[in-house]
Amino acid sequence: MTYARFLGLFVVLPILFLLVRYRRTLSWRGLAPMGVLLVVVYVTTSPWDNMAVKWGLWGFDPERIWGVKLFYLPLEEYLFFGLQTLLVGLWARARLERVLGKPPESAASAKQRPARAERSAEPTLGQREVSS
């Protein structure tokens, strides 16, 4: 399997799934912190990864990469840094939103929805429990 195919299947497809799944709650303002995180990831990861390849700690099979290299790393490795950061960032954001509660609604969308009656804390019995 080529590096690009690996990225497509295991990183890009999950990113696309998360973007589609959470498209209603994602905004540029909400994603801005990921931009800062991407800068940190590239600044910290690129130097030591380049040194590791230069020193022969690991390498990349020329038949499994596109052949475009920046310093000692193939382009796919740089894509991996960013795409993996986006994948984990999107997933973490979705999980945190679910755990911490949804963001407050705008006043306009709150007016359009009918008020809901609050549920009681006591569990209700279903049809099977009542008829048995």
Tab-separated table of N, CA and C in Angstrom:
chain	number	residue	atom	x	y	z
A	1	MET	N	0.852	-1.178	0.000
A	1	MET	CA	0.000	0.000	0.000
A	1	MET	C	0.896	1.238	0.000
A	2	THR	N	0.550	2.190	-0.837
A	2	THR	CA	1.336	3.420	-0.876
A	2	THR	C	0.980	4.310	0.304
A	3	TYR	N	1.885	5.218	0.591
A	3	TYR	CA	1.658	6.145	1.699
A	3	TYR	C	0.413	6.993	1.417
A	4	ALA	N	0.243	7.444	0.179
A	4	ALA	CA	-0.911	8.262	-0.185
A	4	ALA	C	-2.220	7.491	-0.007
A	5	ARG	N	-2.229	6.234	-0.385
A	5	ARG	CA	-3.444	5.422	-0.216
A	5	ARG	C	-3.762	5.236	1.270
A	6	PHE	N	-2.728	5.011	2.062
A	6	PHE	CA	-2.922	4.896	3.516
A	6	PHE	C	-3.552	6.176	4.066
A	7	LEU	N	-3.007	7.315	3.682
A	7	LEU	CA	-3.555	8.592	4.147
A	7	LEU	C	-5.008	8.755	3.714
A	8	GLY	N	-5.292	8.404	2.472
A	8	GLY	CA	-6.657	8.526	1.966
A	8	GLY	C	-7.653	7.680	2.730
A	9	LEU	N	-7.296	6.427	2.945
A	9	LEU	CA	-8.225	5.504	3.611
A	9	LEU	C	-8.375	5.749	5.103
A	10	PHE	N	-7.263	5.955	5.783
A	10	PHE	CA	-7.292	5.964	7.240
A	10	PHE	C	-7.229	7.341	7.877
A	11	VAL	N	-7.027	8.371	7.067
A	11	VAL	CA	-6.982	9.716	7.641
A	11	VAL	C	-7.973	10.645	6.929
A	12	VAL	N	-7.915	10.720	5.595
A	12	VAL	CA	-8.785	11.644	4.872
A	12	VAL	C	-10.255	11.214	4.961
A	13	LEU	N	-10.555	9.945	4.762
A	13	LEU	CA	-11.959	9.501	4.860
A	13	LEU	C	-12.571	9.764	6.241
A	14	PRO	N	-11.868	9.442	7.339
A	14	PRO	CA	-12.439	9.795	8.643
A	14	PRO	C	-12.612	11.306	8.842
A	15	ILE	N	-11.701	12.114	8.301
A	15	ILE	CA	-11.854	13.568	8.394
A	15	ILE	C	-13.118	14.004	7.656
A	16	LEU	N	-13.315	13.480	6.453
A	16	LEU	CA	-14.517	13.819	5.687
A	16	LEU	C	-15.781	13.384	6.416
A	17	PHE	N	-15.741	12.200	7.022
A	17	PHE	CA	-16.891	11.731	7.801
A	17	PHE	C	-17.195	12.706	8.936
A	18	LEU	N	-16.166	13.118	9.686
A	18	LEU	CA	-16.381	14.047	10.803
A	18	LEU	C	-16.884	15.405	10.317
A	19	LEU	N	-16.361	15.880	9.195
A	19	LEU	CA	-16.815	17.164	8.664
A	19	LEU	C	-18.280	17.116	8.257
A	20	VAL	N	-18.697	16.009	7.641
A	20	VAL	CA	-20.098	15.858	7.251
A	20	VAL	C	-20.969	15.664	8.481
A	21	ARG	N	-20.530	14.831	9.393
A	21	ARG	CA	-21.315	14.520	10.588
A	21	ARG	C	-21.555	15.747	11.465
A	22	TYR	N	-20.547	16.599	11.612
A	22	TYR	CA	-20.642	17.744	12.513
A	22	TYR	C	-20.671	19.076	11.759
A	23	ARG	N	-21.137	19.054	10.512
A	23	ARG	CA	-21.125	20.260	9.688
A	23	ARG	C	-21.970	21.385	10.276
A	24	ARG	N	-22.983	21.063	11.024
A	24	ARG	CA	-23.861	22.100	11.583
A	24	ARG	C	-23.229	22.824	12.762
A	25	THR	N	-22.318	22.176	13.437
A	25	THR	CA	-21.712	22.807	14.616
A	25	THR	C	-20.320	23.362	14.349
A	26	LEU	N	-19.747	23.051	13.193
A	26	LEU	CA	-18.414	23.556	12.884
A	26	LEU	C	-18.494	24.976	12.337
A	27	SER	N	-17.554	25.791	12.754
A	27	SER	CA	-17.447	27.148	12.227
A	27	SER	C	-15.973	27.491	12.113
A	28	TRP	N	-15.670	28.509	11.295
A	28	TRP	CA	-14.272	28.919	11.160
A	28	TRP	C	-13.737	29.405	12.497
A	29	ARG	N	-14.571	30.069	13.245
A	29	ARG	CA	-14.138	30.570	14.565
A	29	ARG	C	-13.843	29.408	15.508
A	30	GLY	N	-14.648	28.382	15.449
A	30	GLY	CA	-14.428	27.218	16.300
A	30	GLY	C	-13.221	26.391	15.890
A	31	LEU	N	-12.870	26.465	14.603
A	31	LEU	CA	-11.725	25.703	14.095
A	31	LEU	C	-10.409	26.477	14.158
A	32	ALA	N	-10.460	27.761	14.468
A	32	ALA	CA	-9.253	28.595	14.508
A	32	ALA	C	-8.169	28.042	15.435
A	33	PRO	N	-8.512	27.527	16.625
A	33	PRO	CA	-7.457	26.972	17.477
A	33	PRO	C	-6.698	25.822	16.815
A	34	MET	N	-7.339	25.100	15.914
A	34	MET	CA	-6.642	24.022	15.210
A	34	MET	C	-5.565	24.569	14.281
A	35	GLY	N	-5.743	25.763	13.784
A	35	GLY	CA	-4.714	26.400	12.974
A	35	GLY	C	-3.451	26.637	13.786
A	36	VAL	N	-3.631	27.102	14.999
A	36	VAL	CA	-2.490	27.304	15.900
A	36	VAL	C	-1.837	25.959	16.208
A	37	LEU	N	-2.653	24.961	16.455
A	37	LEU	CA	-2.132	23.632	16.746
A	37	LEU	C	-1.335	23.081	15.557
A	38	LEU	N	-1.809	23.316	14.348
A	38	LEU	CA	-1.087	22.860	13.153
A	38	LEU	C	0.296	23.505	13.058
A	39	VAL	N	0.379	24.787	13.362
A	39	VAL	CA	1.674	25.469	13.344
A	39	VAL	C	2.614	24.824	14.359
A	40	VAL	N	2.112	24.579	15.562
A	40	VAL	CA	2.928	23.951	16.602
A	40	VAL	C	3.391	22.561	16.164
A	41	VAL	N	2.500	21.795	15.576
A	41	VAL	CA	2.838	20.435	15.133
A	41	VAL	C	3.937	20.463	14.073
A	42	TYR	N	3.796	21.318	13.075
A	42	TYR	CA	4.812	21.371	12.017
A	42	TYR	C	6.155	21.881	12.540
A	43	VAL	N	6.126	22.891	13.393
A	43	VAL	CA	7.377	23.461	13.916
A	43	VAL	C	8.109	22.461	14.808
A	44	THR	N	7.373	21.684	15.568
A	44	THR	CA	8.028	20.746	16.490
A	44	THR	C	8.339	19.391	15.868
A	45	THR	N	7.539	18.940	14.934
A	45	THR	CA	7.713	17.601	14.384
A	45	THR	C	8.683	17.547	13.214
A	46	SER	N	8.649	18.541	12.353
A	46	SER	CA	9.490	18.516	11.156
A	46	SER	C	10.984	18.364	11.444
A	47	PRO	N	11.561	19.135	12.372
A	47	PRO	CA	13.018	19.017	12.582
A	47	PRO	C	13.465	17.632	13.035
A	48	TRP	N	12.802	17.083	14.061
A	48	TRP	CA	13.289	15.788	14.561
A	48	TRP	C	12.981	14.668	13.587
A	49	ASP	N	11.891	14.764	12.827
A	49	ASP	CA	11.582	13.733	11.843
A	49	ASP	C	12.608	13.765	10.705
A	50	ASN	N	12.984	14.970	10.262
A	50	ASN	CA	14.028	15.101	9.241
A	50	ASN	C	15.356	14.548	9.743
A	51	MET	N	15.714	14.849	10.983
A	51	MET	CA	16.973	14.334	11.532
A	51	MET	C	16.960	12.812	11.632
A	52	ALA	N	15.831	12.247	12.026
A	52	ALA	CA	15.739	10.796	12.156
A	52	ALA	C	15.950	10.108	10.808
A	53	VAL	N	15.389	10.677	9.749
A	53	VAL	CA	15.582	10.097	8.417
A	53	VAL	C	17.022	10.316	7.958
A	54	LYS	N	17.558	11.494	8.208
A	54	LYS	CA	18.940	11.787	7.821
A	54	LYS	C	19.921	10.821	8.495
A	55	TRP	N	19.691	10.529	9.762
A	55	TRP	CA	20.581	9.645	10.526
A	55	TRP	C	20.301	8.166	10.278
A	56	GLY	N	19.286	7.850	9.486
A	56	GLY	CA	18.998	6.470	9.134
A	56	GLY	C	18.183	5.702	10.157
A	57	LEU	N	17.514	6.406	11.069
A	57	LEU	CA	16.667	5.712	12.052
A	57	LEU	C	15.449	5.085	11.387
A	58	TRP	N	14.939	5.725	10.369
A	58	TRP	CA	13.904	5.137	9.531
A	58	TRP	C	13.945	5.807	8.170
A	59	GLY	N	13.218	5.236	7.247
A	59	GLY	CA	13.215	5.765	5.893
A	59	GLY	C	11.900	5.467	5.208
A	60	PHE	N	11.835	5.801	3.939
A	60	PHE	CA	10.608	5.631	3.167
A	60	PHE	C	10.956	4.914	1.868
A	61	ASP	N	10.222	3.872	1.564
A	61	ASP	CA	10.426	3.102	0.347
A	61	ASP	C	10.089	3.985	-0.856
A	62	PRO	N	11.052	4.231	-1.733
A	62	PRO	CA	10.807	5.114	-2.887
A	62	PRO	C	9.650	4.658	-3.780
A	63	GLU	N	9.334	3.371	-3.774
A	63	GLU	CA	8.233	2.873	-4.600
A	63	GLU	C	6.867	3.133	-3.972
A	64	ARG	N	6.856	3.530	-2.717
A	64	ARG	CA	5.581	3.740	-2.023
A	64	ARG	C	5.276	5.211	-1.747
A	65	ILE	N	6.095	6.093	-2.255
A	65	ILE	CA	5.856	7.526	-2.082
A	65	ILE	C	5.809	8.195	-3.448
A	66	TRP	N	5.335	9.446	-3.476
A	66	TRP	CA	5.221	10.173	-4.728
A	66	TRP	C	6.578	10.566	-5.293
A	67	GLY	N	7.571	10.685	-4.451
A	67	GLY	CA	8.896	11.067	-4.900
A	67	GLY	C	9.237	12.521	-4.652
A	68	VAL	N	8.271	13.316	-4.246
A	68	VAL	CA	8.519	14.724	-3.925
A	68	VAL	C	9.009	14.787	-2.485
A	69	LYS	N	10.207	15.351	-2.300
A	69	LYS	CA	10.768	15.435	-0.946
A	69	LYS	C	11.080	16.889	-0.600
A	70	LEU	N	10.823	17.240	0.632
A	70	LEU	CA	11.230	18.511	1.200
A	70	LEU	C	12.249	18.178	2.277
A	71	PHE	N	13.468	18.566	2.073
A	71	PHE	CA	14.597	18.157	2.903
A	71	PHE	C	14.720	16.638	2.798
A	72	TYR	N	14.526	15.913	3.892
A	72	TYR	CA	14.679	14.458	3.855
A	72	TYR	C	13.343	13.710	3.857
A	73	LEU	N	12.241	14.449	3.998
A	73	LEU	CA	10.929	13.808	4.144
A	73	LEU	C	10.104	13.896	2.865
A	74	PRO	N	9.368	12.839	2.563
A	74	PRO	CA	8.445	12.909	1.422
A	74	PRO	C	7.247	13.801	1.757
A	75	LEU	N	6.642	14.328	0.720
A	75	LEU	CA	5.485	15.201	0.887
A	75	LEU	C	4.386	14.523	1.712
A	76	GLU	N	4.213	13.230	1.524
A	76	GLU	CA	3.170	12.503	2.253
A	76	GLU	C	3.378	12.572	3.762
A	77	GLU	N	4.620	12.602	4.201
A	77	GLU	CA	4.891	12.680	5.643
A	77	GLU	C	4.438	14.026	6.199
A	78	TYR	N	4.688	15.086	5.459
A	78	TYR	CA	4.201	16.402	5.885
A	78	TYR	C	2.676	16.451	5.884
A	79	LEU	N	2.061	15.835	4.882
A	79	LEU	CA	0.598	15.759	4.861
A	79	LEU	C	0.081	14.989	6.066
A	80	PHE	N	0.791	13.919	6.427
A	80	PHE	CA	0.388	13.128	7.588
A	80	PHE	C	0.368	13.985	8.848
A	81	PHE	N	1.397	14.813	9.049
A	81	PHE	CA	1.427	15.681	10.239
A	81	PHE	C	0.146	16.496	10.348
A	82	GLY	N	-0.197	17.166	9.256
A	82	GLY	CA	-1.354	18.047	9.285
A	82	GLY	C	-2.679	17.324	9.324
A	83	LEU	N	-2.811	16.301	8.487
A	83	LEU	CA	-4.084	15.579	8.427
A	83	LEU	C	-4.378	14.834	9.719
A	84	GLN	N	-3.364	14.236	10.311
A	84	GLN	CA	-3.569	13.522	11.575
A	84	GLN	C	-3.958	14.503	12.679
A	85	THR	N	-3.348	15.675	12.667
A	85	THR	CA	-3.705	16.703	13.647
A	85	THR	C	-5.154	17.139	13.457
A	86	LEU	N	-5.576	17.331	12.214
A	86	LEU	CA	-6.967	17.690	11.950
A	86	LEU	C	-7.927	16.587	12.381
A	87	LEU	N	-7.580	15.350	12.089
A	87	LEU	CA	-8.447	14.231	12.462
A	87	LEU	C	-8.642	14.174	13.976
A	88	VAL	N	-7.562	14.205	14.707
A	88	VAL	CA	-7.666	14.131	16.169
A	88	VAL	C	-8.345	15.380	16.720
A	89	GLY	N	-8.036	16.545	16.146
A	89	GLY	CA	-8.663	17.783	16.603
A	89	GLY	C	-10.163	17.795	16.383
A	90	LEU	N	-10.607	17.365	15.210
A	90	LEU	CA	-12.049	17.298	14.936
A	90	LEU	C	-12.745	16.300	15.845
A	91	TRP	N	-12.113	15.149	16.031
A	91	TRP	CA	-12.713	14.129	16.899
A	91	TRP	C	-12.794	14.637	18.335
A	92	ALA	N	-11.710	15.228	18.836
A	92	ALA	CA	-11.697	15.727	20.216
A	92	ALA	C	-12.721	16.844	20.395
A	93	ARG	N	-12.832	17.711	19.412
A	93	ARG	CA	-13.805	18.793	19.499
A	93	ARG	C	-15.227	18.243	19.558
A	94	ALA	N	-15.509	17.256	18.744
A	94	ALA	CA	-16.847	16.650	18.739
A	94	ALA	C	-17.142	15.977	20.074
A	95	ARG	N	-16.173	15.268	20.614
A	95	ARG	CA	-16.377	14.594	21.900
A	95	ARG	C	-16.550	15.597	23.029
A	96	LEU	N	-15.715	16.630	23.047
A	96	LEU	CA	-15.829	17.641	24.101
A	96	LEU	C	-17.159	18.371	24.032
A	97	GLU	N	-17.593	18.655	22.826
A	97	GLU	CA	-18.889	19.315	22.667
A	97	GLU	C	-20.003	18.441	23.230
A	98	ARG	N	-19.898	17.157	22.991
A	98	ARG	CA	-20.931	16.246	23.490
A	98	ARG	C	-20.891	16.132	25.012
A	99	VAL	N	-19.698	16.063	25.571
A	99	VAL	CA	-19.558	15.919	27.024
A	99	VAL	C	-19.917	17.214	27.749
A	100	LEU	N	-19.456	18.331	27.234
A	100	LEU	CA	-19.665	19.606	27.912
A	100	LEU	C	-21.009	20.248	27.592
A	101	GLY	N	-21.713	19.711	26.648
A	101	GLY	CA	-23.000	20.270	26.261
A	101	GLY	C	-22.867	21.052	24.972
A	102	LYS	N	-23.989	21.208	24.312
A	102	LYS	CA	-23.984	21.906	23.029
A	102	LYS	C	-23.805	23.400	23.259
A	103	PRO	N	-23.244	24.091	22.262
A	103	PRO	CA	-23.088	25.536	22.395
A	103	PRO	C	-24.456	26.208	22.472
A	104	PRO	N	-24.533	27.373	23.107
A	104	PRO	CA	-25.833	28.051	23.218
A	104	PRO	C	-26.394	28.389	21.844
A	105	GLU	N	-27.718	28.292	21.730
A	105	GLU	CA	-28.385	28.585	20.465
A	105	GLU	C	-28.488	30.086	20.275
A	106	SER	N	-28.581	30.487	19.042
A	106	SER	CA	-28.808	31.906	18.782
A	106	SER	C	-30.254	32.230	19.124
A	107	ALA	N	-30.529	33.487	19.367
A	107	ALA	CA	-31.883	33.904	19.748
A	107	ALA	C	-32.884	33.602	18.643
A	108	ALA	N	-32.469	33.758	17.384
A	108	ALA	CA	-33.379	33.521	16.257
A	108	ALA	C	-33.804	32.065	16.175
A	109	SER	N	-32.854	31.139	16.333
A	109	SER	CA	-33.221	29.729	16.230
A	109	SER	C	-33.995	29.269	17.456
A	110	ALA	N	-33.786	29.898	18.598
A	110	ALA	CA	-34.531	29.531	19.807
A	110	ALA	C	-35.994	29.931	19.673
A	111	LYS	N	-36.284	31.048	18.983
A	111	LYS	CA	-37.667	31.498	18.816
A	111	LYS	C	-38.443	30.583	17.886
A	112	GLN	N	-37.764	29.970	16.923
A	112	GLN	CA	-38.428	29.134	15.938
A	112	GLN	C	-38.835	27.786	16.511
A	113	ARG	N	-38.162	27.324	17.518
A	113	ARG	CA	-38.473	26.010	18.085
A	113	ARG	C	-39.518	26.138	19.184
A	114	PRO	N	-40.466	25.212	19.214
A	114	PRO	CA	-41.456	25.253	20.292
A	114	PRO	C	-40.811	24.841	21.615
A	115	ALA	N	-41.379	25.370	22.684
A	115	ALA	CA	-40.864	25.029	24.012
A	115	ALA	C	-41.169	23.567	24.298
A	116	ARG	N	-40.238	22.890	24.936
A	116	ARG	CA	-40.429	21.476	25.280
A	116	ARG	C	-40.717	21.344	26.768
A	117	ALA	N	-41.568	20.409	27.080
A	117	ALA	CA	-41.828	20.130	28.486
A	117	ALA	C	-40.656	19.332	29.042
A	118	GLU	N	-40.247	19.656	30.257
A	118	GLU	CA	-39.131	18.927	30.852
A	118	GLU	C	-39.599	17.550	31.290
A	119	ARG	N	-38.740	16.577	31.139
A	119	ARG	CA	-39.068	15.214	31.560
A	119	ARG	C	-38.840	15.087	33.055
A	120	SER	N	-39.637	14.247	33.662
A	120	SER	CA	-39.423	14.013	35.083
A	120	SER	C	-38.218	13.103	35.261
A	121	ALA	N	-37.615	13.172	36.420
A	121	ALA	CA	-36.429	12.370	36.705
A	121	ALA	C	-36.786	10.897	36.891
A	122	GLU	N	-38.064	10.606	37.152
A	122	GLU	CA	-38.471	9.226	37.384
A	122	GLU	C	-38.641	8.500	36.046
A	123	PRO	N	-38.168	7.258	35.967
A	123	PRO	CA	-38.356	6.508	34.718
A	123	PRO	C	-39.825	6.159	34.510
A	124	THR	N	-40.242	6.103	33.263
A	124	THR	CA	-41.619	5.736	32.961
A	124	THR	C	-41.657	4.283	32.523
A	125	LEU	N	-42.783	3.662	32.713
A	125	LEU	CA	-42.944	2.269	32.333
A	125	LEU	C	-43.422	2.178	30.897
A	126	GLY	N	-42.842	1.250	30.170
A	126	GLY	CA	-43.260	1.020	28.800
A	126	GLY	C	-44.470	0.107	28.748
A	127	GLN	N	-45.006	-0.128	27.550
A	127	GLN	CA	-46.177	-0.964	27.366
A	127	GLN	C	-45.954	-2.374	27.891
A	128	ARG	N	-44.785	-2.952	27.681
A	128	ARG	CA	-44.522	-4.322	28.147
A	128	ARG	C	-44.552	-4.435	29.665
A	129	GLU	N	-43.988	-3.458	30.341
A	129	GLU	CA	-43.950	-3.514	31.797
A	129	GLU	C	-45.347	-3.393	32.391
A	130	VAL	N	-46.226	-2.612	31.760
A	130	VAL	CA	-47.565	-2.401	32.282
A	130	VAL	C	-48.440	-3.606	32.035
A	131	SER	N	-48.357	-4.243	30.891
A	131	SER	CA	-49.254	-5.334	30.551
A	131	SER	C	-48.810	-6.681	31.090
A	132	SER	N	-47.616	-6.818	31.637
A	132	SER	CA	-47.181	-8.131	32.089
A	132	SER	C	-47.770	-8.523	33.404
